[in-house]
Amino acid sequence: MERRRSVISGTHCSQTLLLLTAVFSLLGCAANPSIRPLSGRHFGGTLPEADVCDTAASTPSPADSPSKASGEAQNDPVDSSRVDLASAVAENDAVVATREFVDLLRVDSAQEDEEAAGQATQASHGGAQSVDYFVGIALSRHPKILAARNRVSAAVNLIPQARALPDPMFSNTFWPIHDQALQTAAGRVGNQMSLSQQIPFPQKLDAKASIASHEVRMAQAEVDAIEREITESVRLAYYEIWFAGRAIEIIQETRELVEDLTEVAEARYRSGGSQQDVLRAQLEADRIDDQLVTLRQQKQVAQADLAALLQQPVDMLPETSDQLETASSPEQLEALIALAEQCNPTLQGLAAEFARDRSKESLACLQQYPDLTVGMHWGLVNDNHDVISPVANGHDNISFTVGTTLPIWRSKITAGIREAASRRSSTAQRLEAERDSLYGKVRRLAAQADALIQQRSIYENRIIPRTEDTLKLAISDYRGKRADFFSLIETYRELLMFETQLARIEATLAGTIAQIDRTVGCPAN
């Protein structure tokens, strides 16, 4: 029986839709594999040419610290290096938590931007503010921080991409010249359609998702580091403004004393004293005016620096509070080091990078296992009058295919594993070097803070009170003509110098604590 079909019939269309629906349902299930945690033993040194990823090898706990892993990389023999293929590097809970964190980060950033707009308007109209006030504005709107937060958001969106299957492949083969079409026993083939999907080895997608999740942690550590940097810059500029303002206040207070000394010198000159004392007193007033010009310029420069950090016009003149809220003493050295181990963003970023390299090492080891390809083919057959086969019945051809890659180039796979192991070892050594450098810096800053605290106590309790008493006696002796004006001026200059030095010590101490906070990553006290 002959059947002429120039187009696809309705029955064939229904069959096609049913088949395509079934195939895509299978692909959808395969695109969401269960996430299982991976753990892997670290490689160290060179790797053997064959069997470098033994599934029967024992594996350490995933919670092993990078420093411990570094020691294994140096001390474990080559033959004992193994990676457990039954493990997966991605952790679904960590990925979900990362997504929730970024969503919260976006909401918090929007709220902070709204609050910062009002705060910046208030600051631009002047008024003394605390350092935390300006830090909050800078953290909410500085471009470097916003850019780093966007990088975190971008990194989070890499996780579903890494976990997803490759795009399926659809193809349609047809013969435009009727007489040259492919013919089978069932009839002439008008079209051949195929649908295929590559399915990687089950744990490869998990490993890629884990790599992406660790890169999110690295991006977040970068955000934390930039926030610490901006916070330190704001605090240092704030303390410089405070010092300049405090020094101006001290000099203006002492100017009244110089005016009193000038009146005493003029009284002595009228009673037969030397005119030289009057000129020296006037010269001292001129020196004070010169110092005020320098300090006002210094304060304006610091105010411009702070305004730039706050993303405000440079003509904005932020003012500081009268007193600095500095700690009496920072934490003990051991406590600072413990805080640095927990909070320092550079260490946290390197730890995340080390975990990412471990995941890459596991992924490189998984490359020795094949990937699958499944597919379906449908051939549209017709049995019109000019077919060759005498038994043509027009039945369509439907077939399924299963393919696999052949990872036979072992040298390439082994080289990839060695590369990943070397990068992991390099990151572990960088982490140890950064930890040593961090501990040394914390020790130096802690020693500097202790010295400044001792100096502040000496100036407040001993040097300045005794200088004030000396100045009072010098003024009394000068009025009673028992001392010359030169000794009086020298005592006055010493008092001015000591009070200014005390203000500088307080500002330097506050700046040192700000550096400790940035180095440690958490507030030092």
PDB file of C-alpha atoms in Angstrom, residues 197-432:
ATOM      1  CA  GLN A 197      22.949  15.518  25.964  1.00  0.00           C
ATOM      2  CA  GLN A 198      26.421  15.249  27.455  1.00  0.00           C
ATOM      3  CA  ILE A 199      26.409  14.120  31.094  1.00  0.00           C
ATOM      4  CA  PRO A 200      29.722  14.578  32.924  1.00  0.00           C
ATOM      5  CA  PHE A 201      30.937  12.043  35.445  1.00  0.00           C
ATOM      6  CA  PRO A 202      28.624  12.508  38.462  1.00  0.00           C
ATOM      7  CA  GLN A 203      31.073  14.214  40.822  1.00  0.00           C
ATOM      8  CA  LYS A 204      32.602  16.624  38.291  1.00  0.00           C
ATOM      9  CA  LEU A 205      29.716  19.068  38.493  1.00  0.00           C
ATOM     10  CA  ASP A 206      29.865  18.915  42.283  1.00  0.00           C
ATOM     11  CA  ALA A 207      33.569  19.726  42.200  1.00  0.00           C
ATOM     12  CA  LYS A 208      32.996  22.687  39.860  1.00  0.00           C
ATOM     13  CA  ALA A 209      30.242  24.015  42.111  1.00  0.00           C
ATOM     14  CA  SER A 210      32.557  23.703  45.104  1.00  0.00           C
ATOM     15  CA  ILE A 211      35.265  25.664  43.296  1.00  0.00           C
ATOM     16  CA  ALA A 212      32.744  28.431  42.593  1.00  0.00           C
ATOM     17  CA  SER A 213      31.551  28.493  46.222  1.00  0.00           C
ATOM     18  CA  HIS A 214      35.111  28.851  47.505  1.00  0.00           C
ATOM     19  CA  GLU A 215      35.655  31.709  45.068  1.00  0.00           C
ATOM     20  CA  VAL A 216      32.640  33.409  46.660  1.00  0.00           C
ATOM     21  CA  ARG A 217      34.436  33.182  50.005  1.00  0.00           C
ATOM     22  CA  MET A 218      37.536  34.666  48.401  1.00  0.00           C
ATOM     23  CA  ALA A 219      35.505  37.560  46.991  1.00  0.00           C
ATOM     24  CA  GLN A 220      33.897  38.177  50.382  1.00  0.00           C
ATOM     25  CA  ALA A 221      37.321  38.197  52.037  1.00  0.00           C
ATOM     26  CA  GLU A 222      38.326  40.877  49.534  1.00  0.00           C
ATOM     27  CA  VAL A 223      35.265  42.923  50.570  1.00  0.00           C
ATOM     28  CA  ASP A 224      36.282  42.595  54.221  1.00  0.00           C
ATOM     29  CA  ALA A 225      39.854  43.646  53.437  1.00  0.00           C
ATOM     30  CA  ILE A 226      38.710  46.747  51.543  1.00  0.00           C
ATOM     31  CA  GLU A 227      36.313  47.665  54.345  1.00  0.00           C
ATOM     32  CA  ARG A 228      39.164  47.424  56.866  1.00  0.00           C
ATOM     33  CA  GLU A 229      41.333  49.578  54.604  1.00  0.00           C
ATOM     34  CA  ILE A 230      38.674  52.284  54.211  1.00  0.00           C
ATOM     35  CA  THR A 231      37.903  52.201  57.932  1.00  0.00           C
ATOM     36  CA  GLU A 232      41.561  52.706  58.776  1.00  0.00           C
ATOM     37  CA  SER A 233      41.899  55.584  56.289  1.00  0.00           C
ATOM     38  CA  VAL A 234      38.825  57.320  57.692  1.00  0.00           C
ATOM     39  CA  ARG A 235      40.020  56.932  61.267  1.00  0.00           C
ATOM     40  CA  LEU A 236      43.532  58.201  60.486  1.00  0.00           C
ATOM     41  CA  ALA A 237      42.142  61.262  58.677  1.00  0.00           C
ATOM     42  CA  TYR A 238      39.736  61.848  61.566  1.00  0.00           C
ATOM     43  CA  TYR A 239      42.536  61.671  64.130  1.00  0.00           C
ATOM     44  CA  GLU A 240      44.647  64.068  62.090  1.00  0.00           C
ATOM     45  CA  ILE A 241      41.766  66.552  62.099  1.00  0.00           C
ATOM     46  CA  TRP A 242      41.380  66.087  65.827  1.00  0.00           C
ATOM     47  CA  PHE A 243      45.085  66.688  66.455  1.00  0.00           C
ATOM     48  CA  ALA A 244      45.144  69.856  64.358  1.00  0.00           C
ATOM     49  CA  GLY A 245      42.040  71.157  66.117  1.00  0.00           C
ATOM     50  CA  ARG A 246      43.420  70.276  69.534  1.00  0.00           C
ATOM     51  CA  ALA A 247      46.769  71.942  68.753  1.00  0.00           C
ATOM     52  CA  ILE A 248      44.957  75.079  67.573  1.00  0.00           C
ATOM     53  CA  GLU A 249      42.956  75.104  70.780  1.00  0.00           C
ATOM     54  CA  ILE A 250      46.106  74.748  72.895  1.00  0.00           C
ATOM     55  CA  ILE A 251      47.886  77.567  71.090  1.00  0.00           C
ATOM     56  CA  GLN A 252      44.870  79.857  71.305  1.00  0.00           C
ATOM     57  CA  GLU A 253      44.675  79.229  75.055  1.00  0.00           C
ATOM     58  CA  THR A 254      48.355  79.987  75.507  1.00  0.00           C
ATOM     59  CA  ARG A 255      48.048  83.154  73.449  1.00  0.00           C
ATOM     60  CA  GLU A 256      46.182  84.683  76.358  1.00  0.00           C
ATOM     61  CA  LEU A 257      49.167  83.836  78.534  1.00  0.00           C
ATOM     62  CA  VAL A 258      51.498  85.543  76.052  1.00  0.00           C
ATOM     63  CA  GLU A 259      49.328  88.635  76.157  1.00  0.00           C
ATOM     64  CA  ASP A 260      49.597  88.644  79.961  1.00  0.00           C
ATOM     65  CA  LEU A 261      53.367  88.273  79.707  1.00  0.00           C
ATOM     66  CA  THR A 262      53.463  91.158  77.285  1.00  0.00           C
ATOM     67  CA  GLU A 263      51.568  93.361  79.720  1.00  0.00           C
ATOM     68  CA  VAL A 264      53.989  92.386  82.522  1.00  0.00           C
ATOM     69  CA  ALA A 265      56.980  93.155  80.298  1.00  0.00           C
ATOM     70  CA  GLU A 266      55.522  96.527  79.341  1.00  0.00           C
ATOM     71  CA  ALA A 267      54.877  97.330  83.021  1.00  0.00           C
ATOM     72  CA  ARG A 268      58.475  96.513  83.877  1.00  0.00           C
ATOM     73  CA  TYR A 269      59.672  98.582  80.922  1.00  0.00           C
ATOM     74  CA  ARG A 270      57.707 101.584  82.140  1.00  0.00           C
ATOM     75  CA  SER A 271      59.263 101.148  85.580  1.00  0.00           C
ATOM     76  CA  GLY A 272      62.768 101.151  84.110  1.00  0.00           C
ATOM     77  CA  GLY A 273      63.086  97.635  82.780  1.00  0.00           C
ATOM     78  CA  SER A 274      64.455  96.530  79.439  1.00  0.00           C
ATOM     79  CA  GLN A 275      62.532  97.078  76.226  1.00  0.00           C
ATOM     80  CA  GLN A 276      63.995  93.809  74.984  1.00  0.00           C
ATOM     81  CA  ASP A 277      61.492  91.868  77.109  1.00  0.00           C
ATOM     82  CA  VAL A 278      58.604  93.655  75.413  1.00  0.00           C
ATOM     83  CA  LEU A 279      59.954  92.869  71.952  1.00  0.00           C
ATOM     84  CA  ARG A 280      60.476  89.215  72.870  1.00  0.00           C
ATOM     85  CA  ALA A 281      56.893  88.969  74.099  1.00  0.00           C
ATOM     86  CA  GLN A 282      55.609  90.520  70.882  1.00  0.00           C
ATOM     87  CA  LEU A 283      57.823  88.181  68.864  1.00  0.00           C
ATOM     88  CA  GLU A 284      56.366  85.217  70.733  1.00  0.00           C
ATOM     89  CA  ALA A 285      52.856  86.375  69.765  1.00  0.00           C
ATOM     90  CA  ASP A 286      53.959  86.518  66.127  1.00  0.00           C
ATOM     91  CA  ARG A 287      55.325  82.964  66.377  1.00  0.00           C
ATOM     92  CA  ILE A 288      51.956  81.808  67.697  1.00  0.00           C
ATOM     93  CA  ASP A 289      50.173  83.394  64.732  1.00  0.00           C
ATOM     94  CA  ASP A 290      52.537  81.595  62.356  1.00  0.00           C
ATOM     95  CA  GLN A 291      51.871  78.252  64.045  1.00  0.00           C
ATOM     96  CA  LEU A 292      48.121  78.851  63.818  1.00  0.00           C
ATOM     97  CA  VAL A 293      48.360  79.371  60.046  1.00  0.00           C
ATOM     98  CA  THR A 294      50.277  76.110  59.626  1.00  0.00           C
ATOM     99  CA  LEU A 295      47.896  74.128  61.825  1.00  0.00           C
ATOM    100  CA  ARG A 296      44.797  75.519  60.090  1.00  0.00           C
ATOM    101  CA  GLN A 297      46.230  74.496  56.744  1.00  0.00           C
ATOM    102  CA  GLN A 298      47.039  71.041  58.119  1.00  0.00           C
ATOM    103  CA  LYS A 299      43.493  70.697  59.398  1.00  0.00           C
ATOM    104  CA  GLN A 300      41.979  71.723  56.061  1.00  0.00           C
ATOM    105  CA  VAL A 301      44.074  69.142  54.226  1.00  0.00           C
ATOM    106  CA  ALA A 302      42.936  66.414  56.610  1.00  0.00           C
ATOM    107  CA  GLN A 303      39.322  67.565  56.238  1.00  0.00           C
ATOM    108  CA  ALA A 304      39.634  67.362  52.453  1.00  0.00           C
ATOM    109  CA  ASP A 305      41.041  63.831  52.733  1.00  0.00           C
ATOM    110  CA  LEU A 306      38.152  62.762  54.944  1.00  0.00           C
ATOM    111  CA  ALA A 307      35.601  64.382  52.634  1.00  0.00           C
ATOM    112  CA  ALA A 308      37.068  62.452  49.683  1.00  0.00           C
ATOM    113  CA  LEU A 309      36.727  59.174  51.590  1.00  0.00           C
ATOM    114  CA  LEU A 310      33.100  60.059  52.331  1.00  0.00           C
ATOM    115  CA  GLN A 311      32.426  60.856  48.647  1.00  0.00           C
ATOM    116  CA  GLN A 312      31.606  64.430  49.554  1.00  0.00           C
ATOM    117  CA  PRO A 313      32.763  67.721  48.011  1.00  0.00           C
ATOM    118  CA  VAL A 314      36.224  68.742  49.111  1.00  0.00           C
ATOM    119  CA  ASP A 315      34.844  71.989  50.504  1.00  0.00           C
ATOM    120  CA  MET A 316      32.933  70.015  53.126  1.00  0.00           C
ATOM    121  CA  LEU A 317      34.560  70.611  56.506  1.00  0.00           C
ATOM    122  CA  PRO A 318      33.860  67.691  58.846  1.00  0.00           C
ATOM    123  CA  GLU A 319      34.545  68.371  62.499  1.00  0.00           C
ATOM    124  CA  THR A 320      35.556  65.932  65.222  1.00  0.00           C
ATOM    125  CA  SER A 321      34.386  65.518  68.784  1.00  0.00           C
ATOM    126  CA  ASP A 322      36.371  67.110  71.596  1.00  0.00           C
ATOM    127  CA  GLN A 323      37.646  63.861  73.087  1.00  0.00           C
ATOM    128  CA  LEU A 324      39.086  60.777  71.433  1.00  0.00           C
ATOM    129  CA  GLU A 325      37.566  57.502  72.530  1.00  0.00           C
ATOM    130  CA  THR A 326      40.782  55.514  72.741  1.00  0.00           C
ATOM    131  CA  ALA A 327      41.225  52.345  74.733  1.00  0.00           C
ATOM    132  CA  SER A 328      43.332  52.435  77.847  1.00  0.00           C
ATOM    133  CA  SER A 329      45.291  49.510  76.462  1.00  0.00           C
ATOM    134  CA  PRO A 330      44.871  47.056  73.595  1.00  0.00           C
ATOM    135  CA  GLU A 331      44.349  43.365  74.118  1.00  0.00           C
ATOM    136  CA  GLN A 332      47.235  41.181  75.198  1.00  0.00           C
ATOM    137  CA  LEU A 333      49.495  39.979  72.441  1.00  0.00           C
ATOM    138  CA  GLU A 334      48.249  36.393  72.593  1.00  0.00           C
ATOM    139  CA  ALA A 335      44.644  37.556  72.351  1.00  0.00           C
ATOM    140  CA  LEU A 336      45.478  39.795  69.372  1.00  0.00           C
ATOM    141  CA  ILE A 337      47.136  36.912  67.546  1.00  0.00           C
ATOM    142  CA  ALA A 338      44.140  34.682  68.236  1.00  0.00           C
ATOM    143  CA  LEU A 339      41.809  37.374  66.888  1.00  0.00           C
ATOM    144  CA  ALA A 340      43.968  37.802  63.805  1.00  0.00           C
ATOM    145  CA  GLU A 341      43.786  34.073  63.109  1.00  0.00           C
ATOM    146  CA  GLN A 342      39.988  34.241  63.220  1.00  0.00           C
ATOM    147  CA  CYS A 343      39.226  37.621  61.641  1.00  0.00           C
ATOM    148  CA  ASN A 344      42.026  38.751  59.341  1.00  0.00           C
ATOM    149  CA  PRO A 345      40.492  38.918  55.839  1.00  0.00           C
ATOM    150  CA  THR A 346      43.778  38.150  54.093  1.00  0.00           C
ATOM    151  CA  LEU A 347      44.152  34.907  56.022  1.00  0.00           C
ATOM    152  CA  GLN A 348      40.489  34.098  55.411  1.00  0.00           C
ATOM    153  CA  GLY A 349      40.904  34.721  51.702  1.00  0.00           C
ATOM    154  CA  LEU A 350      43.996  32.535  51.479  1.00  0.00           C
ATOM    155  CA  ALA A 351      42.229  29.788  53.430  1.00  0.00           C
ATOM    156  CA  ALA A 352      39.361  29.932  50.929  1.00  0.00           C
ATOM    157  CA  GLU A 353      41.863  29.893  48.071  1.00  0.00           C
ATOM    158  CA  PHE A 354      43.528  26.837  49.583  1.00  0.00           C
ATOM    159  CA  ALA A 355      40.154  25.071  49.795  1.00  0.00           C
ATOM    160  CA  ARG A 356      39.453  26.026  46.188  1.00  0.00           C
ATOM    161  CA  ASP A 357      42.780  24.572  45.097  1.00  0.00           C
ATOM    162  CA  ARG A 358      41.954  21.338  46.898  1.00  0.00           C
ATOM    163  CA  SER A 359      38.693  21.207  44.956  1.00  0.00           C
ATOM    164  CA  LYS A 360      40.559  21.840  41.722  1.00  0.00           C
ATOM    165  CA  GLU A 361      42.917  19.027  42.647  1.00  0.00           C
ATOM    166  CA  SER A 362      39.986  16.658  43.114  1.00  0.00           C
ATOM    167  CA  LEU A 363      38.474  17.826  39.818  1.00  0.00           C
ATOM    168  CA  ALA A 364      41.774  17.181  38.032  1.00  0.00           C
ATOM    169  CA  CYS A 365      41.797  13.676  39.479  1.00  0.00           C
ATOM    170  CA  LEU A 366      38.250  13.096  38.247  1.00  0.00           C
ATOM    171  CA  GLN A 367      39.323  13.781  34.674  1.00  0.00           C
ATOM    172  CA  GLN A 368      40.470  10.171  34.361  1.00  0.00           C
ATOM    173  CA  TYR A 369      36.822   9.073  34.415  1.00  0.00           C
ATOM    174  CA  PRO A 370      34.698   9.262  31.256  1.00  0.00           C
ATOM    175  CA  ASP A 371      31.757  11.520  30.491  1.00  0.00           C
ATOM    176  CA  LEU A 372      28.585  10.089  29.002  1.00  0.00           C
ATOM    177  CA  THR A 373      26.504  11.239  26.058  1.00  0.00           C
ATOM    178  CA  VAL A 374      22.922  10.059  25.586  1.00  0.00           C
ATOM    179  CA  GLY A 375      20.782  10.792  22.569  1.00  0.00           C
ATOM    180  CA  MET A 376      17.718   9.966  20.543  1.00  0.00           C
ATOM    181  CA  HIS A 377      17.361   9.864  16.749  1.00  0.00           C
ATOM    182  CA  TRP A 378      14.162   9.961  14.722  1.00  0.00           C
ATOM    183  CA  GLY A 379      14.082   9.309  10.991  1.00  0.00           C
ATOM    184  CA  LEU A 380      10.983  10.377   9.055  1.00  0.00           C
ATOM    185  CA  VAL A 381      10.330   7.711   6.367  1.00  0.00           C
ATOM    186  CA  ASN A 382       7.838   7.739   3.514  1.00  0.00           C
ATOM    187  CA  ASP A 383       6.791   4.961   1.143  1.00  0.00           C
ATOM    188  CA  ASN A 384       5.635   6.836  -1.928  1.00  0.00           C
ATOM    189  CA  HIS A 385       5.625   5.343  -5.445  1.00  0.00           C
ATOM    190  CA  ASP A 386       9.311   5.918  -6.280  1.00  0.00           C
ATOM    191  CA  VAL A 387      10.913   4.097  -3.382  1.00  0.00           C
ATOM    192  CA  ILE A 388      13.346   1.318  -4.166  1.00  0.00           C
ATOM    193  CA  SER A 389      12.368  -1.193  -1.514  1.00  0.00           C
ATOM    194  CA  PRO A 390       9.461  -3.462  -2.494  1.00  0.00           C
ATOM    195  CA  VAL A 391       8.552  -3.914   1.168  1.00  0.00           C
ATOM    196  CA  ALA A 392       8.483  -0.248   2.092  1.00  0.00           C
ATOM    197  CA  ASN A 393       5.939   0.450   4.814  1.00  0.00           C
ATOM    198  CA  GLY A 394       6.729   4.029   5.786  1.00  0.00           C
ATOM    199  CA  HIS A 395       7.491   3.235   9.411  1.00  0.00           C
ATOM    200  CA  ASP A 396       9.651   5.923  11.044  1.00  0.00           C
ATOM    201  CA  ASN A 397      13.012   4.994  12.532  1.00  0.00           C
ATOM    202  CA  ILE A 398      13.559   5.717  16.204  1.00  0.00           C
ATOM    203  CA  SER A 399      16.866   4.931  17.898  1.00  0.00           C
ATOM    204  CA  PHE A 400      18.709   5.750  21.110  1.00  0.00           C
ATOM    205  CA  THR A 401      22.451   6.202  21.478  1.00  0.00           C
ATOM    206  CA  VAL A 402      24.808   6.098  24.429  1.00  0.00           C
ATOM    207  CA  GLY A 403      28.389   7.341  24.048  1.00  0.00           C
ATOM    208  CA  THR A 404      31.345   7.951  26.285  1.00  0.00           C
ATOM    209  CA  THR A 405      34.599   9.825  26.191  1.00  0.00           C
ATOM    210  CA  LEU A 406      37.817   7.849  26.282  1.00  0.00           C
ATOM    211  CA  PRO A 407      40.299   9.408  28.740  1.00  0.00           C
ATOM    212  CA  ILE A 408      43.243   7.438  27.393  1.00  0.00           C
ATOM    213  CA  TRP A 409      45.883  10.166  27.385  1.00  0.00           C
ATOM    214  CA  ARG A 410      47.162   9.452  30.872  1.00  0.00           C
ATOM    215  CA  SER A 411      50.149  11.787  30.624  1.00  0.00           C
ATOM    216  CA  LYS A 412      47.838  14.767  30.131  1.00  0.00           C
ATOM    217  CA  ILE A 413      45.652  13.775  33.095  1.00  0.00           C
ATOM    218  CA  THR A 414      48.651  13.175  35.348  1.00  0.00           C
ATOM    219  CA  ALA A 415      50.143  16.540  34.361  1.00  0.00           C
ATOM    220  CA  GLY A 416      46.870  18.247  35.276  1.00  0.00           C
ATOM    221  CA  ILE A 417      46.886  16.566  38.682  1.00  0.00           C
ATOM    222  CA  ARG A 418      50.479  17.634  39.288  1.00  0.00           C
ATOM    223  CA  GLU A 419      49.651  21.191  38.271  1.00  0.00           C
ATOM    224  CA  ALA A 420      46.726  21.335  40.710  1.00  0.00           C
ATOM    225  CA  ALA A 421      48.839  19.822  43.501  1.00  0.00           C
ATOM    226  CA  SER A 422      51.600  22.377  42.927  1.00  0.00           C
ATOM    227  CA  ARG A 423      49.139  25.256  43.038  1.00  0.00           C
ATOM    228  CA  ARG A 424      47.648  23.920  46.257  1.00  0.00           C
ATOM    229  CA  SER A 425      51.102  23.611  47.848  1.00  0.00           C
ATOM    230  CA  SER A 426      51.977  27.124  46.700  1.00  0.00           C
ATOM    231  CA  THR A 427      48.826  28.539  48.299  1.00  0.00           C
ATOM    232  CA  ALA A 428      49.580  26.708  51.553  1.00  0.00           C
ATOM    233  CA  GLN A 429      53.066  28.249  51.675  1.00  0.00           C
ATOM    234  CA  ARG A 430      51.678  31.706  50.913  1.00  0.00           C
ATOM    235  CA  LEU A 431      49.225  31.256  53.769  1.00  0.00           C
ATOM    236  CA  GLU A 432      52.023  30.351  56.184  1.00  0.00           C
TER     237      GLU A 432
END
